[in-house]
Amino acid sequence: MKTYLVGGAVRDELLGLPVKDRDWVVTGATPDEMLQQGFKQVGADFPVFLHPDTREEYALARTERKQGRGYHGFTVYSAPDVTLEEDLRRRDLTINAMAKTTEGELVDPFGGREDVQARSLRHVSEAFAEDPLRILRTARFAARLQPLGFTVAEPTMALMRQMVKNGEVEHLVPERVWQEIQRALHENEPGTFFEVLRDCGALATIVPELDRDDALSVALSALRCVHNSEAETSPRFAALMSSLTPDEARNRAAQLKAPNDCQDLARLTTSLLPQIRAMTSYRAESLLEVLDEADVWRRADRFAELLQTLNCALPDTEQKKLGWLESAQHAATGVQAKDLMAQGYRGKDLGRAIRNERLRRISEL
């Protein structure tokens, strides 16, 4: 029975990056032997255990064999006779297929250290083609490591293109696609994720509305801008959708099964952008229409995220309009229904009185 540190911890250590998670592979052991040593089994599909003290994950060495299409359809074999090299061979990229012994010796059967030095994202073996999710994972690693100079190796890009051509990407379920997109939106250079998908042809399947040079360049410019403001997921996704029509954005967000807050902000951004672009001067009526549609009176936090997104989706020449909206919001938010009720307004008359008072305050700015 031997234990090895594997994957991202080894890679990040070689890169001089902080090691966040440490995963281990165990060879020559059975599940019963792990349980006898106090480990707690947590893996349902294959034997993964939590260390009794550190709570770090220890997985028994395993191999995988493809049985169907998509990222499902794998049969897993885990037994004491599976070697470390066999376990590492099933991994996606060479930089993730390295291990370290408990004595600190590097085990690198597939040239991962050389690819770290060359800043190259290269697949371990042709088994990469068995799992289309690896296309998205490779794009996400490119987004994470782009600031360090990493790019996708040409043989790997060629293999990804062939996988797309073979229709493998079409078998990915929306939940897994969204999971990778959400992670990618928060990587160091999120735009790279979508550029890699474009270059291998997968973007035409995953977000076909962005598979146009004009739409993608506008979307990535907005996304990179929002990323620099350390935004939450919903403004990032809304920025990505900002070059689409409202119908396109709404349909794509729904098909990706994005969370409701992401779908909501993407819909609001794409529907309000044309209205804001159409403003040629400070008009209280137009500003109030935008504020009403954004429901700023009840959703002030969402409106702040909307402004954050619009700030990156609008050109510099139109930024002053966001100032108009912010000023209008501050002026009109102070209208209190109770004050107008004290003046005798009720029912529909109260609603009209609130709107008129908001208009008056915005007009006086």
GROMACS .gro file of C-alpha atoms in nm:
model
  365
    1MET     CA    1   0.000   0.000   0.000
    2LYS     CA    2   0.147   0.333  -0.114
    3THR     CA    3   0.016   0.689  -0.103
    4TYR     CA    4   0.086   0.965  -0.354
    5LEU     CA    5   0.000   1.336  -0.372
    6VAL     CA    6  -0.155   1.391  -0.717
    7GLY     CA    7  -0.302   1.642  -0.960
    8GLY     CA    8  -0.345   2.011  -0.896
    9ALA     CA    9  -0.137   2.025  -0.578
   10VAL     CA   10   0.169   1.894  -0.764
   11ARG     CA   11   0.107   2.124  -1.061
   12ASP     CA   12   0.058   2.436  -0.851
   13GLU     CA   13   0.364   2.361  -0.642
   14LEU     CA   14   0.576   2.347  -0.960
   15LEU     CA   15   0.421   2.675  -1.073
   16GLY     CA   16   0.493   2.841  -0.740
   17LEU     CA   17   0.122   2.893  -0.676
   18PRO     CA   18  -0.052   2.848  -0.339
   19VAL     CA   19  -0.174   2.491  -0.296
   20LYS     CA   20  -0.542   2.505  -0.198
   21ASP     CA   21  -0.651   2.140  -0.208
   22ARG     CA   22  -0.447   1.826  -0.168
   23ASP     CA   23  -0.573   1.503  -0.326
   24TRP     CA   24  -0.414   1.163  -0.282
   25VAL     CA   25  -0.409   0.833  -0.470
   26VAL     CA   26  -0.358   0.503  -0.290
   27THR     CA   27  -0.223   0.196  -0.467
   28GLY     CA   28  -0.219  -0.163  -0.342
   29ALA     CA   29  -0.514  -0.121  -0.105
   30THR     CA   30  -0.874  -0.238  -0.077
   31PRO     CA   31  -1.173  -0.045   0.060
   32ASP     CA   32  -1.177  -0.268   0.368
   33GLU     CA   33  -0.813  -0.185   0.442
   34MET     CA   34  -0.888   0.187   0.416
   35LEU     CA   35  -1.185   0.156   0.651
   36GLN     CA   36  -0.976  -0.041   0.901
   37GLN     CA   37  -0.732   0.253   0.914
   38GLY     CA   38  -1.008   0.494   1.009
   39PHE     CA   39  -1.086   0.643   0.667
   40LYS     CA   40  -1.449   0.727   0.586
   41GLN     CA   41  -1.578   0.627   0.243
   42VAL     CA   42  -1.759   0.906   0.054
   43GLY     CA   43  -1.737   0.807  -0.313
   44ALA     CA   44  -2.047   0.648  -0.461
   45ASP     CA   45  -1.916   0.569  -0.812
   46PHE     CA   46  -1.564   0.472  -0.709
   47PRO     CA   47  -1.375   0.433  -0.379
   48VAL     CA   48  -1.290   0.776  -0.234
   49PHE     CA   49  -1.215   0.819   0.135
   50LEU     CA   50  -1.168   1.105   0.379
   51HIS     CA   51  -0.860   1.101   0.602
   52PRO     CA   52  -0.966   1.069   0.968
   53ASP     CA   53  -0.755   1.370   1.073
   54THR     CA   54  -0.696   1.602   0.774
   55ARG     CA   55  -1.027   1.527   0.595
   56GLU     CA   56  -0.833   1.530   0.268
   57GLU     CA   57  -0.954   1.297  -0.009
   58TYR     CA   58  -0.779   0.968  -0.073
   59ALA     CA   59  -0.891   0.773  -0.382
   60LEU     CA   60  -0.798   0.418  -0.463
   61ALA     CA   61  -0.611   0.396  -0.794
   62ARG     CA   62  -0.852   0.324  -1.077
   63THR     CA   63  -0.890   0.295  -1.452
   64GLU     CA   64  -1.186   0.399  -1.665
   65ARG     CA   65  -1.325   0.252  -1.986
   66LYS     CA   66  -1.563   0.428  -2.221
   67GLN     CA   67  -1.897   0.253  -2.282
   68GLY     CA   68  -2.124   0.522  -2.434
   69ARG     CA   69  -2.151   0.879  -2.564
   70GLY     CA   70  -2.099   1.203  -2.373
   71TYR     CA   71  -1.934   1.224  -2.034
   72HIS     CA   72  -2.152   0.940  -1.900
   73GLY     CA   73  -2.101   0.579  -1.994
   74PHE     CA   74  -1.774   0.502  -1.816
   75THR     CA   75  -1.703   0.180  -1.632
   76VAL     CA   76  -1.458   0.213  -1.345
   77TYR     CA   77  -1.212  -0.055  -1.234
   78SER     CA   78  -1.048  -0.015  -0.896
   79ALA     CA   79  -0.837  -0.286  -0.739
   80PRO     CA   80  -0.499  -0.331  -0.565
   81ASP     CA   81  -0.335  -0.429  -0.896
   82VAL     CA   82  -0.404  -0.087  -1.060
   83THR     CA   83  -0.073   0.100  -1.080
   84LEU     CA   84  -0.010   0.470  -1.024
   85GLU     CA   85   0.081   0.516  -1.391
   86GLU     CA   86  -0.246   0.354  -1.500
   87ASP     CA   87  -0.436   0.592  -1.271
   88LEU     CA   88  -0.249   0.896  -1.403
   89ARG     CA   89  -0.303   0.791  -1.766
   90ARG     CA   90  -0.683   0.841  -1.736
   91ARG     CA   91  -0.639   1.211  -1.647
   92ASP     CA   92  -0.701   1.494  -1.891
   93LEU     CA   93  -0.384   1.704  -1.918
   94THR     CA   94  -0.021   1.619  -1.855
   95ILE     CA   95   0.015   1.903  -1.606
   96ASN     CA   96  -0.257   1.732  -1.401
   97ALA     CA   97  -0.108   1.383  -1.438
   98MET     CA   98   0.188   1.413  -1.202
   99ALA     CA   99   0.231   1.270  -0.855
  100LYS     CA  100   0.466   1.295  -0.559
  101THR     CA  101   0.569   1.021  -0.323
  102THR     CA  102   0.549   1.074   0.052
  103GLU     CA  103   0.927   1.128   0.034
  104GLY     CA  104   0.879   1.417  -0.209
  105GLU     CA  105   0.996   1.241  -0.528
  106LEU     CA  106   0.818   1.355  -0.846
  107VAL     CA  107   0.648   1.085  -1.052
  108ASP     CA  108   0.593   1.219  -1.403
  109PRO     CA  109   0.537   0.946  -1.663
  110PHE     CA  110   0.376   1.174  -1.924
  111GLY     CA  111   0.602   1.480  -1.931
  112GLY     CA  112   0.393   1.711  -1.717
  113ARG     CA  113   0.687   1.902  -1.574
  114GLU     CA  114   0.818   1.972  -1.924
  115ASP     CA  115   0.476   2.103  -2.027
  116VAL     CA  116   0.464   2.321  -1.714
  117GLN     CA  117   0.795   2.473  -1.819
  118ALA     CA  118   0.673   2.511  -2.180
  119ARG     CA  119   0.342   2.659  -2.058
  120SER     CA  120   0.155   2.403  -2.266
  121LEU     CA  121  -0.184   2.239  -2.206
  122ARG     CA  122  -0.140   1.895  -2.362
  123HIS     CA  123  -0.363   1.587  -2.337
  124VAL     CA  124  -0.224   1.278  -2.168
  125SER     CA  125  -0.348   1.020  -2.417
  126GLU     CA  126  -0.606   0.957  -2.687
  127ALA     CA  127  -0.846   0.860  -2.406
  128PHE     CA  128  -0.899   1.238  -2.372
  129ALA     CA  129  -1.143   1.205  -2.665
  130GLU     CA  130  -1.371   0.976  -2.464
  131ASP     CA  131  -1.502   1.260  -2.245
  132PRO     CA  132  -1.628   1.579  -2.415
  133LEU     CA  133  -1.638   1.757  -2.079
  134ARG     CA  134  -1.259   1.768  -2.108
  135ILE     CA  135  -1.293   2.024  -2.386
  136LEU     CA  136  -1.456   2.262  -2.140
  137ARG     CA  137  -1.209   2.173  -1.865
  138THR     CA  138  -0.916   2.242  -2.097
  139ALA     CA  139  -1.068   2.577  -2.194
  140ARG     CA  140  -1.115   2.656  -1.825
  141PHE     CA  141  -0.754   2.571  -1.743
  142ALA     CA  142  -0.651   2.795  -2.033
  143ALA     CA  143  -0.856   3.076  -1.873
  144ARG     CA  144  -0.698   3.013  -1.533
  145LEU     CA  145  -0.338   2.986  -1.650
  146GLN     CA  146  -0.339   3.235  -1.940
  147PRO     CA  147  -0.174   3.508  -1.726
  148LEU     CA  148   0.118   3.267  -1.679
  149GLY     CA  149   0.150   3.222  -2.056
  150PHE     CA  150  -0.025   2.885  -2.098
  151THR     CA  151  -0.187   2.795  -2.430
  152VAL     CA  152  -0.352   2.481  -2.565
  153ALA     CA  153  -0.102   2.260  -2.748
  154GLU     CA  154  -0.182   2.226  -3.117
  155PRO     CA  155  -0.220   1.843  -3.108
  156THR     CA  156  -0.469   1.885  -2.824
  157MET     CA  157  -0.657   2.157  -3.010
  158ALA     CA  158  -0.670   1.930  -3.316
  159LEU     CA  159  -0.810   1.647  -3.105
  160MET     CA  160  -1.072   1.879  -2.955
  161ARG     CA  161  -1.178   1.989  -3.304
  162GLN     CA  162  -1.220   1.626  -3.406
  163MET     CA  163  -1.430   1.557  -3.096
  164VAL     CA  164  -1.657   1.848  -3.190
  165LYS     CA  165  -1.677   1.722  -3.548
  166ASN     CA  166  -1.776   1.377  -3.417
  167GLY     CA  167  -2.069   1.530  -3.227
  168GLU     CA  168  -1.944   1.448  -2.877
  169VAL     CA  169  -2.018   1.798  -2.740
  170GLU     CA  170  -2.386   1.759  -2.830
  171HIS     CA  171  -2.418   1.488  -2.564
  172LEU     CA  172  -2.322   1.715  -2.274
  173VAL     CA  173  -2.611   1.791  -2.039
  174PRO     CA  174  -2.687   2.158  -1.958
  175GLU     CA  175  -2.614   2.123  -1.586
  176ARG     CA  176  -2.253   2.018  -1.647
  177VAL     CA  177  -2.204   2.281  -1.917
  178TRP     CA  178  -2.332   2.552  -1.682
  179GLN     CA  179  -2.107   2.426  -1.403
  180GLU     CA  180  -1.801   2.472  -1.623
  181ILE     CA  181  -1.919   2.811  -1.755
  182GLN     CA  182  -1.984   2.938  -1.403
  183ARG     CA  183  -1.637   2.835  -1.293
  184ALA     CA  184  -1.483   2.983  -1.606
  185LEU     CA  185  -1.654   3.318  -1.547
  186HIS     CA  186  -1.445   3.350  -1.229
  187GLU     CA  187  -1.111   3.233  -1.369
  188ASN     CA  188  -0.814   3.468  -1.405
  189GLU     CA  189  -0.890   3.550  -1.770
  190PRO     CA  190  -1.248   3.436  -1.835
  191GLY     CA  191  -1.258   3.552  -2.196
  192THR     CA  192  -0.997   3.291  -2.287
  193PHE     CA  193  -1.243   3.014  -2.203
  194PHE     CA  194  -1.482   3.125  -2.477
  195GLU     CA  195  -1.201   3.195  -2.724
  196VAL     CA  196  -1.072   2.838  -2.685
  197LEU     CA  197  -1.425   2.705  -2.735
  198ARG     CA  198  -1.453   2.916  -3.051
  199ASP     CA  199  -1.118   2.797  -3.181
  200CYS     CA  200  -1.207   2.430  -3.143
  201GLY     CA  201  -1.561   2.476  -3.277
  202ALA     CA  202  -1.745   2.393  -2.951
  203LEU     CA  203  -1.887   2.743  -2.906
  204ALA     CA  204  -2.123   2.686  -3.199
  205THR     CA  205  -2.289   2.411  -2.996
  206ILE     CA  206  -2.264   2.551  -2.643
  207VAL     CA  207  -2.348   2.919  -2.703
  208PRO     CA  208  -2.417   2.943  -3.078
  209GLU     CA  209  -2.542   3.302  -3.050
  210LEU     CA  210  -2.187   3.410  -2.961
  211ASP     CA  211  -2.029   3.220  -3.250
  212ARG     CA  212  -2.011   3.542  -3.453
  213ASP     CA  213  -1.703   3.761  -3.441
  214ASP     CA  214  -1.899   4.077  -3.370
  215ALA     CA  215  -2.112   3.924  -3.094
  216LEU     CA  216  -1.819   3.748  -2.927
  217SER     CA  217  -1.581   4.045  -2.930
  218VAL     CA  218  -1.844   4.275  -2.777
  219ALA     CA  219  -1.941   4.013  -2.518
  220LEU     CA  220  -1.584   3.940  -2.412
  221SER     CA  221  -1.500   4.309  -2.386
  222ALA     CA  222  -1.791   4.352  -2.143
  223LEU     CA  223  -1.704   4.032  -1.955
  224ARG     CA  224  -1.341   4.132  -1.906
  225CYS     CA  225  -1.450   4.474  -1.782
  226VAL     CA  226  -1.691   4.322  -1.527
  227HIS     CA  227  -1.425   4.071  -1.423
  228ASN     CA  228  -1.192   4.358  -1.332
  229SER     CA  229  -1.455   4.485  -1.087
  230GLU     CA  230  -1.458   4.147  -0.907
  231ALA     CA  231  -1.829   4.101  -0.974
  232GLU     CA  232  -2.053   3.814  -0.869
  233THR     CA  233  -2.164   3.550  -1.119
  234SER     CA  234  -2.484   3.720  -1.238
  235PRO     CA  235  -2.319   4.044  -1.367
  236ARG     CA  236  -2.051   3.834  -1.535
  237PHE     CA  237  -2.309   3.623  -1.713
  238ALA     CA  238  -2.520   3.927  -1.802
  239ALA     CA  239  -2.211   4.093  -1.952
  240LEU     CA  240  -2.149   3.778  -2.157
  241MET     CA  241  -2.506   3.792  -2.288
  242SER     CA  242  -2.504   4.169  -2.343
  243SER     CA  243  -2.436   4.154  -2.717
  244LEU     CA  244  -2.745   3.937  -2.780
  245THR     CA  245  -3.106   4.032  -2.836
  246PRO     CA  246  -3.340   3.993  -2.536
  247ASP     CA  247  -3.496   3.680  -2.689
  248GLU     CA  248  -3.157   3.526  -2.764
  249ALA     CA  249  -3.030   3.596  -2.414
  250ARG     CA  250  -3.346   3.466  -2.248
  251ASN     CA  251  -3.353   3.145  -2.452
  252ARG     CA  252  -2.983   3.070  -2.413
  253ALA     CA  253  -2.986   3.133  -2.037
  254ALA     CA  254  -3.285   2.900  -2.002
  255GLN     CA  255  -3.125   2.628  -2.215
  256LEU     CA  256  -2.808   2.646  -2.009
  257LYS     CA  257  -3.025   2.617  -1.697
  258ALA     CA  258  -2.846   2.914  -1.544
  259PRO     CA  259  -2.965   3.012  -1.195
  260ASN     CA  260  -3.265   3.243  -1.178
  261ASP     CA  261  -3.062   3.548  -1.071
  262CYS     CA  262  -2.834   3.505  -1.374
  263GLN     CA  263  -3.126   3.460  -1.613
  264ASP     CA  264  -3.303   3.759  -1.460
  265LEU     CA  265  -3.010   4.000  -1.488
  266ALA     CA  266  -2.926   3.886  -1.842
  267ARG     CA  267  -3.289   3.948  -1.946
  268LEU     CA  268  -3.294   4.289  -1.782
  269THR     CA  269  -2.959   4.393  -1.930
  270THR     CA  270  -3.045   4.300  -2.287
  271SER     CA  271  -3.395   4.451  -2.270
  272LEU     CA  272  -3.282   4.784  -2.119
  273LEU     CA  273  -2.969   4.839  -2.329
  274PRO     CA  274  -3.166   4.947  -2.640
  275GLN     CA  275  -3.377   5.188  -2.431
  276ILE     CA  276  -3.071   5.345  -2.273
  277ARG     CA  277  -2.889   5.372  -2.606
  278ALA     CA  278  -3.196   5.546  -2.749
  279MET     CA  279  -3.180   5.822  -2.489
  280THR     CA  280  -3.048   6.141  -2.647
  281SER     CA  281  -3.111   6.380  -2.360
  282TYR     CA  282  -3.209   6.390  -1.995
  283ARG     CA  283  -3.582   6.310  -1.992
  284ALA     CA  284  -3.751   6.229  -1.663
  285GLU     CA  285  -4.015   6.012  -1.831
  286SER     CA  286  -3.758   5.789  -2.004
  287LEU     CA  287  -3.549   5.755  -1.690
  288LEU     CA  288  -3.850   5.660  -1.480
  289GLU     CA  289  -3.951   5.397  -1.734
  290VAL     CA  290  -3.610   5.231  -1.697
  291LEU     CA  291  -3.625   5.250  -1.318
  292ASP     CA  292  -3.976   5.100  -1.317
  293GLU     CA  293  -3.878   4.815  -1.550
  294ALA     CA  294  -3.574   4.744  -1.333
  295ASP     CA  295  -3.803   4.747  -1.028
  296VAL     CA  296  -3.544   4.954  -0.846
  297TRP     CA  297  -3.797   5.033  -0.573
  298ARG     CA  298  -3.795   4.674  -0.449
  299ARG     CA  299  -3.471   4.538  -0.600
  300ALA     CA  300  -3.205   4.798  -0.521
  301ASP     CA  301  -2.929   4.536  -0.496
  302ARG     CA  302  -3.015   4.396  -0.838
  303PHE     CA  303  -3.019   4.749  -0.979
  304ALA     CA  304  -2.664   4.799  -0.849
  305GLU     CA  305  -2.558   4.483  -1.036
  306LEU     CA  306  -2.742   4.608  -1.344
  307LEU     CA  307  -2.547   4.936  -1.334
  308GLN     CA  308  -2.226   4.738  -1.289
  309THR     CA  309  -2.308   4.539  -1.602
  310LEU     CA  310  -2.426   4.837  -1.807
  311ASN     CA  311  -2.110   5.025  -1.715
  312CYS     CA  312  -1.917   4.758  -1.905
  313ALA     CA  313  -2.169   4.702  -2.186
  314LEU     CA  314  -2.206   5.068  -2.289
  315PRO     CA  315  -1.933   5.259  -2.475
  316ASP     CA  316  -1.755   5.547  -2.303
  317THR     CA  317  -1.959   5.799  -2.500
  318GLU     CA  318  -2.278   5.679  -2.329
  319GLN     CA  319  -2.153   5.646  -1.973
  320LYS     CA  320  -2.316   5.974  -1.870
  321LYS     CA  321  -2.655   5.805  -1.906
  322LEU     CA  322  -2.572   5.579  -1.614
  323GLY     CA  323  -2.509   5.892  -1.411
  324TRP     CA  324  -2.856   6.012  -1.505
  325LEU     CA  325  -3.005   5.683  -1.389
  326GLU     CA  326  -2.821   5.687  -1.058
  327SER     CA  327  -2.926   6.045  -0.989
  328ALA     CA  328  -3.285   5.966  -1.082
  329GLN     CA  329  -3.283   5.662  -0.856
  330HIS     CA  330  -3.159   5.860  -0.556
  331ALA     CA  331  -3.412   6.139  -0.615
  332ALA     CA  332  -3.715   5.916  -0.669
  333THR     CA  333  -3.643   5.653  -0.406
  334GLY     CA  334  -3.729   5.902  -0.133
  335VAL     CA  335  -4.097   5.915  -0.228
  336GLN     CA  336  -4.295   5.763   0.060
  337ALA     CA  337  -4.646   5.623   0.009
  338LYS     CA  338  -4.741   5.704   0.368
  339ASP     CA  339  -4.678   6.075   0.308
  340LEU     CA  340  -4.913   6.075   0.011
  341MET     CA  341  -5.174   5.871   0.197
  342ALA     CA  342  -5.170   6.138   0.465
  343GLN     CA  343  -5.275   6.378   0.191
  344GLY     CA  344  -5.579   6.160   0.117
  345TYR     CA  345  -5.458   5.953  -0.179
  346ARG     CA  346  -5.589   5.594  -0.199
  347GLY     CA  347  -5.600   5.305  -0.446
  348LYS     CA  348  -5.522   5.391  -0.809
  349ASP     CA  349  -5.497   5.756  -0.719
  350LEU     CA  350  -5.216   5.671  -0.476
  351GLY     CA  351  -5.025   5.487  -0.749
  352ARG     CA  352  -5.059   5.783  -0.985
  353ALA     CA  353  -4.956   6.023  -0.709
  354ILE     CA  354  -4.641   5.820  -0.636
  355ARG     CA  355  -4.547   5.816  -1.004
  356ASN     CA  356  -4.611   6.189  -1.044
  357GLU     CA  357  -4.403   6.272  -0.738
  358ARG     CA  358  -4.118   6.059  -0.866
  359LEU     CA  359  -4.137   6.233  -1.203
  360ARG     CA  360  -4.136   6.573  -1.035
  361ARG     CA  361  -3.828   6.495  -0.830
  362ILE     CA  362  -3.640   6.352  -1.130
  363SER     CA  363  -3.738   6.654  -1.344
  364GLU     CA  364  -3.602   6.898  -1.087
  365LEU     CA  365  -3.250   6.749  -1.092
   0.00000   0.00000   0.00000
